[in-house]
Coordinates of C-alpha atoms in Angstrom, one line a residue:
M1 CA 43.6 10.0 263.6
A2 CA 44.1 13.3 265.5
S3 CA 47.9 12.7 265.9
R4 CA 48.3 12.6 262.1
I5 CA 46.4 15.8 261.5
E6 CA 48.1 19.2 261.8
P7 CA 46.2 22.0 263.5
P8 CA 44.7 24.6 261.2
L9 CA 46.5 27.8 260.4
A10 CA 43.6 30.2 259.7
L11 CA 40.0 30.7 260.5
L12 CA 37.6 32.5 258.0
A13 CA 35.0 34.0 260.3
E14 CA 32.0 34.9 258.2
V15 CA 30.2 37.0 260.7
T16 CA 27.3 37.8 258.4
H17 CA 25.9 37.3 254.9
R18 CA 24.4 40.8 254.9
C19 CA 26.0 43.0 252.2
P20 CA 25.1 46.3 250.5
L21 CA 26.7 45.1 247.2
R22 CA 25.0 42.9 244.6
C23 CA 28.1 41.4 242.9
P24 CA 27.2 38.9 240.1
Y25 CA 30.2 36.7 241.0
C26 CA 29.4 36.4 244.7
S27 CA 30.6 33.0 245.9
N28 CA 28.4 32.9 249.1
P29 CA 25.8 30.1 249.1
I30 CA 22.6 30.6 247.1
E31 CA 20.6 30.3 250.3
L32 CA 22.1 33.0 252.6
D33 CA 21.9 33.0 256.4
R34 CA 19.4 35.5 257.7
A35 CA 20.4 38.1 260.3
S36 CA 18.2 36.3 262.9
H37 CA 20.3 33.1 262.5
E38 CA 23.7 34.8 263.0
L39 CA 25.9 33.8 266.0
P40 CA 25.6 36.4 268.7
E41 CA 28.7 38.1 270.1
Q42 CA 29.2 35.7 273.0
E43 CA 29.2 32.7 270.7
W44 CA 31.7 34.3 268.4
R45 CA 33.9 35.0 271.4
R46 CA 33.8 31.3 272.2
V47 CA 34.7 30.4 268.6
L48 CA 37.7 32.7 268.7
T49 CA 38.9 31.3 272.0
Q50 CA 38.6 27.7 270.8
A51 CA 40.3 28.6 267.5
A52 CA 43.3 30.0 269.4
A53 CA 43.4 26.9 271.6
L54 CA 43.3 24.7 268.5
G55 CA 46.4 26.4 267.0
V56 CA 44.9 28.9 264.6
L57 CA 47.2 31.8 264.0
Q58 CA 45.1 34.1 261.8
V59 CA 41.4 35.1 261.8
H60 CA 39.9 36.8 258.7
F61 CA 36.7 38.6 259.5
S62 CA 34.5 38.4 256.4
G63 CA 30.9 38.2 255.2
G64 CA 28.9 39.5 253.4
E65 CA 30.0 42.8 254.8
P66 CA 31.4 42.3 258.3
M67 CA 31.0 46.0 259.1
V68 CA 27.3 45.7 259.3
R69 CA 27.9 44.0 262.7
R70 CA 27.9 46.5 265.6
D71 CA 30.0 44.2 267.7
L72 CA 32.8 43.8 265.1
A73 CA 35.2 45.9 267.2
A74 CA 34.5 43.7 270.2
L75 CA 35.2 40.6 268.1
I76 CA 38.5 42.1 266.9
G77 CA 39.4 42.8 270.5
E78 CA 38.6 39.2 271.5
A79 CA 40.8 37.9 268.7
S80 CA 43.6 40.2 269.8
R81 CA 43.2 39.0 273.4
C82 CA 43.5 35.4 272.2
G83 CA 46.7 36.2 270.4
L84 CA 45.2 35.9 266.9
Y85 CA 46.4 38.0 264.0
S86 CA 43.2 39.7 262.7
N87 CA 42.4 40.7 259.1
L88 CA 39.3 42.6 257.9
I89 CA 37.9 41.7 254.5
T90 CA 35.5 44.4 253.5
S91 CA 33.8 46.2 250.7
G92 CA 34.7 49.6 252.3
T93 CA 31.2 51.1 251.7
L94 CA 29.9 51.3 255.3
G95 CA 32.5 53.3 257.3
G96 CA 35.6 55.3 257.3
E97 CA 38.5 56.6 259.5
R98 CA 36.5 56.7 262.7
E99 CA 35.5 53.0 262.5
L100 CA 39.1 52.1 261.4
Q101 CA 40.6 53.9 264.4
T102 CA 38.3 51.9 266.7
F103 CA 39.3 48.6 264.9
A104 CA 43.0 49.4 265.1
A105 CA 42.7 50.2 268.8
A106 CA 41.0 46.9 269.3
G107 CA 43.9 45.1 267.6
L108 CA 43.2 44.9 263.9
K109 CA 46.4 44.2 262.0
H110 CA 45.4 44.3 258.3
V111 CA 42.6 45.3 255.8
Q112 CA 41.7 43.7 252.6
L113 CA 39.5 46.0 250.5
S114 CA 37.6 44.8 247.4
F115 CA 37.3 46.7 244.2
Q116 CA 35.2 45.8 241.2
D117 CA 37.0 48.1 238.6
S118 CA 39.3 51.1 238.4
T119 CA 36.5 53.5 237.5
S120 CA 33.3 54.6 239.0
N121 CA 31.2 53.7 236.0
G122 CA 32.6 50.1 235.9
G123 CA 32.9 49.6 239.6
D124 CA 29.4 50.8 240.5
R125 CA 27.8 48.9 237.6
I126 CA 29.4 45.6 238.7
A127 CA 28.8 46.2 242.4
G128 CA 25.2 47.2 241.7
L129 CA 25.5 50.1 244.1
P130 CA 25.7 53.8 243.3
R131 CA 28.8 55.6 244.6
A132 CA 30.4 52.3 245.7
H133 CA 33.7 53.1 243.9
E134 CA 33.9 56.6 245.4
K135 CA 33.3 55.2 248.9
K136 CA 36.0 52.5 248.4
I137 CA 38.6 55.1 247.4
A138 CA 37.8 57.1 250.5
F139 CA 38.0 54.0 252.6
A140 CA 41.4 53.0 251.2
K141 CA 42.8 56.4 252.0
A142 CA 41.4 56.1 255.6
V143 CA 43.1 52.7 256.0
R144 CA 46.4 54.3 255.2
A145 CA 45.7 57.4 257.3
V146 CA 45.1 55.1 260.3
G147 CA 48.4 53.3 259.6
L148 CA 47.1 49.9 258.8
P149 CA 48.6 47.8 255.9
L150 CA 46.3 47.5 252.9
T151 CA 45.6 44.8 250.4
L152 CA 43.4 45.4 247.4
N153 CA 41.2 42.4 246.3
V154 CA 40.3 42.7 242.6
V155 CA 38.1 40.1 241.0
V156 CA 38.5 40.1 237.3
H157 CA 36.4 38.6 234.6
R158 CA 35.3 39.2 231.0
Q159 CA 33.7 42.5 231.7
N160 CA 36.5 44.3 233.5
V161 CA 39.8 42.5 232.6
A162 CA 40.6 45.0 229.9
G163 CA 41.2 47.5 232.7
L164 CA 43.6 45.4 234.7
A165 CA 46.6 47.7 234.2
E166 CA 44.6 50.6 235.5
M167 CA 43.5 48.6 238.6
I168 CA 47.2 47.8 239.4
E169 CA 48.1 51.5 239.1
M170 CA 45.2 52.3 241.3
A171 CA 46.6 50.0 244.0
V172 CA 50.0 51.8 243.7
A173 CA 48.3 55.2 244.0
L174 CA 46.4 54.1 247.1
Q175 CA 49.6 52.9 248.7
A176 CA 48.5 49.3 249.0
R177 CA 51.2 46.8 249.8
R178 CA 49.6 44.0 247.9
I179 CA 47.0 43.4 245.3
E180 CA 45.3 40.0 244.9
I181 CA 44.1 39.7 241.3
A182 CA 41.7 36.7 241.2
H183 CA 39.8 35.6 238.2
V184 CA 36.2 34.6 239.1
Q185 CA 35.9 31.1 240.6
Y186 CA 32.6 29.6 239.6
Y187 CA 30.7 28.7 242.7
G188 CA 27.4 30.0 244.1
W189 CA 26.0 33.0 242.3
A190 CA 29.0 33.2 240.0
L191 CA 28.2 29.8 238.4
A192 CA 24.8 31.2 237.4
N193 CA 26.6 34.1 235.7
R194 CA 29.4 32.1 234.1
G195 CA 28.4 32.8 230.6
A196 CA 28.7 36.6 231.2
L197 CA 31.9 36.4 233.3
L198 CA 34.3 33.7 231.9
P199 CA 37.0 35.4 229.9
T200 CA 38.1 34.2 226.5
R201 CA 41.5 32.5 226.2
E202 CA 42.9 35.6 224.5
Q203 CA 41.8 37.8 227.4
L204 CA 43.3 35.4 229.9
D205 CA 46.6 35.3 228.1
A206 CA 46.8 39.1 227.9
A207 CA 46.0 39.5 231.6
T208 CA 48.6 36.8 232.6
G209 CA 51.3 38.5 230.4
L210 CA 50.5 41.9 231.9
V211 CA 50.8 40.5 235.5
E212 CA 54.2 38.9 234.7
T213 CA 55.7 42.0 233.3
T214 CA 54.2 44.3 235.9
R215 CA 55.4 42.1 238.8
E216 CA 59.0 42.7 237.7
R217 CA 58.4 46.5 237.1
L218 CA 56.8 47.0 240.6
K219 CA 59.1 44.7 242.5
G220 CA 59.6 46.1 246.0
V221 CA 56.7 48.5 245.5
L222 CA 53.6 46.2 245.2
T223 CA 53.3 42.5 245.7
I224 CA 50.9 40.9 243.1
D225 CA 49.1 37.7 243.8
Y226 CA 47.4 36.2 240.8
V227 CA 44.8 33.4 240.6
V228 CA 43.7 32.2 237.1
P229 CA 40.3 30.7 236.4
D230 CA 40.3 26.9 236.8
Y231 CA 38.6 26.5 233.5
Y232 CA 41.8 27.1 231.6
A233 CA 44.0 24.9 233.7
V234 CA 45.5 21.6 232.7
R235 CA 45.6 20.3 236.2
P236 CA 43.5 21.4 239.2
K237 CA 44.6 23.8 241.9
S238 CA 45.3 22.7 245.4
C239 CA 42.0 24.0 246.7
M240 CA 42.6 25.5 250.2
N241 CA 45.9 23.6 250.1
G242 CA 43.9 20.4 250.5
W243 CA 40.6 19.6 252.1
G244 CA 40.8 19.9 255.9
R245 CA 44.6 20.5 255.9
Q246 CA 45.1 24.2 256.9
F247 CA 41.8 26.1 256.9
L248 CA 38.4 26.1 258.5
N249 CA 35.4 28.3 257.8
V250 CA 32.7 29.3 260.3
T251 CA 29.5 30.5 258.6
P252 CA 27.2 33.3 260.1
A253 CA 24.9 30.6 261.6
G254 CA 27.8 28.7 263.1
K255 CA 28.3 25.9 260.5
V256 CA 31.9 24.7 260.2
V257 CA 33.2 23.7 256.8
P258 CA 36.6 23.1 255.3
C259 CA 36.2 25.8 252.6
H260 CA 34.0 28.7 251.7
A261 CA 31.8 26.7 249.2
A262 CA 31.6 23.3 251.0
Q263 CA 27.9 23.7 251.9
T264 CA 27.1 23.4 248.2
I265 CA 27.8 19.6 248.5
A266 CA 24.3 18.4 249.2
D267 CA 25.1 15.2 251.1
L268 CA 27.8 16.7 253.3
V269 CA 26.9 16.5 257.0
V270 CA 27.9 19.9 258.2
P271 CA 28.7 20.3 261.9
S272 CA 28.0 23.4 264.0
V273 CA 29.9 25.2 266.7
R274 CA 26.5 25.2 268.6
D275 CA 26.8 21.4 268.9
G276 CA 30.5 20.7 269.4
S277 CA 34.0 22.3 269.9
L278 CA 36.1 23.4 267.0
A279 CA 38.8 20.9 268.0
D280 CA 36.3 18.0 267.9
I281 CA 35.0 19.2 264.5
W282 CA 38.5 19.7 263.1
Y283 CA 39.9 16.3 264.1
H284 CA 36.9 14.0 264.2
S285 CA 33.9 15.2 262.1
E286 CA 32.9 13.4 258.9
A287 CA 32.8 16.7 257.1
F288 CA 36.5 17.4 257.6
N289 CA 37.7 13.8 257.3
R290 CA 35.7 12.8 254.2
F291 CA 38.1 14.2 251.6
R292 CA 41.2 14.5 253.8
G293 CA 44.4 13.0 252.4
T294 CA 44.4 10.6 249.5
G295 CA 42.5 7.5 250.6
W296 CA 39.1 8.8 249.2
M297 CA 40.5 9.4 245.7
P298 CA 39.1 7.7 242.6
E299 CA 41.1 7.0 239.5
P300 CA 42.9 8.8 237.8
C301 CA 43.7 10.8 240.9
R302 CA 44.7 7.8 243.0
S303 CA 47.5 6.9 240.6
C304 CA 48.5 10.5 239.8
D305 CA 52.0 11.7 240.8
R306 CA 50.4 15.0 241.8
R307 CA 48.0 13.5 244.3
E308 CA 49.8 15.1 247.2
I309 CA 50.4 18.4 245.4
D310 CA 46.8 19.3 244.3
W311 CA 45.1 16.9 246.7
G312 CA 42.5 16.0 244.0
G313 CA 41.5 19.5 243.2
C314 CA 38.2 21.1 244.2
R315 CA 35.5 18.9 245.7
C316 CA 32.8 21.6 245.4
Q317 CA 33.6 22.0 241.7
A318 CA 33.3 18.2 241.2
F319 CA 29.9 18.3 242.8
L320 CA 28.6 21.4 241.1
L321 CA 29.8 20.3 237.6
A322 CA 29.8 16.5 237.7
G323 CA 27.2 15.9 240.4
D324 CA 29.5 13.9 242.7
A325 CA 32.0 15.4 245.1
S326 CA 34.1 12.3 245.1
R327 CA 34.8 12.4 241.3
A328 CA 37.9 13.9 239.8
D329 CA 37.8 17.6 239.5
P330 CA 36.5 18.3 235.9
V331 CA 39.1 21.0 235.3
C332 CA 41.8 18.3 235.1
S333 CA 42.4 17.2 231.5
L334 CA 42.5 13.6 232.8
S335 CA 39.1 13.8 234.3
P336 CA 36.3 11.8 232.6
D337 CA 34.1 14.9 233.0
H338 CA 36.5 17.3 231.4
S339 CA 34.2 17.8 228.4
I340 CA 32.0 20.0 230.7
I341 CA 34.9 22.5 231.0
E342 CA 35.6 22.4 227.3
T343 CA 32.0 23.2 226.5
A344 CA 32.0 26.1 229.0
R345 CA 35.2 27.5 227.4
Q346 CA 33.6 27.3 223.9
E347 CA 30.5 29.2 225.2
A348 CA 32.9 31.9 226.5
Q349 CA 33.7 32.9 223.0
S350 CA 30.2 34.4 222.6
L351 CA 29.7 38.1 223.5
S352 CA 27.1 37.8 226.3
H353 CA 27.2 40.8 228.7
A354 CA 24.0 40.4 230.7
F355 CA 24.3 39.1 234.3
A356 CA 21.9 38.6 237.2
Y357 CA 22.7 40.7 240.3
R358 CA 23.0 39.2 243.7
H359 CA 21.2 40.8 246.7
Y360 CA 20.6 40.2 250.3
G361 CA 16.9 40.0 251.0

């Protein structure tokens, strides 16, 4: 089997679940890994070395908030030593120019900075942290002062999508090279807040139209990546470009999964870097081979001419919504479970604004 499987392109290194923010759309697992269970520096160094040997080209340091780890600069340095392109995914609330200079000297190549809104009132309310927006603005300026390229990550939903134009202009003002505008994807904590976050069809259409016109206007100035919510799609997205095809994710406690949300699948036997090598896990583990390719697919996926385009859609979504990870992704209009999505869209027409905050602790 190994000869038929390409090596992964990227590793998402979730070095911690600790985070100062309380975002109601957090996609981390409901049960977070405690600090006492996190891989120590030496084990992360081994993971990075194995990732490079496996063929990984990029490592994305994420969390939680990766900057709570005092050894983050050392891990960035190890990634650089291994020849890995390193990217920091951060909330930008725990440091500034001094830390960024240290990271850049260690070999950091890029920063992705999350924003919850274009204003302090909206950003702080959604993040659940006073002065969060102010700190993010300062952090963004520090990224550019150090000379690192900057991408803004903006998660949009019913309660902030009206300010999307201002968020894009904020990215331009902060000299970001790219902005990733992603509608909330409903896993983890976000699923519990779906009623307060899922936009209406009218909101989605307005946002999509704005992105299309702004892309043309800012061509050569700002690259805009745009991810729509699955719930308004006719066919499912190619989640992670297919299960176990290009990406692997190592959790704070060392579990290795094909995607960020895979631990939500209750009967998935999840391997650990503490018990085996990344190469063995990537090529031979049940977790990575279970939904690889097309052989596992039920109908209507098995006969669909898009089966090697969307690879059956999202397995985590199938499990969370239909109770079985091997079923067709309910977002597909051909899925026998599509009525679940239709019901959720109807509920989004209400004007619910209350959401439950996430917190570490």
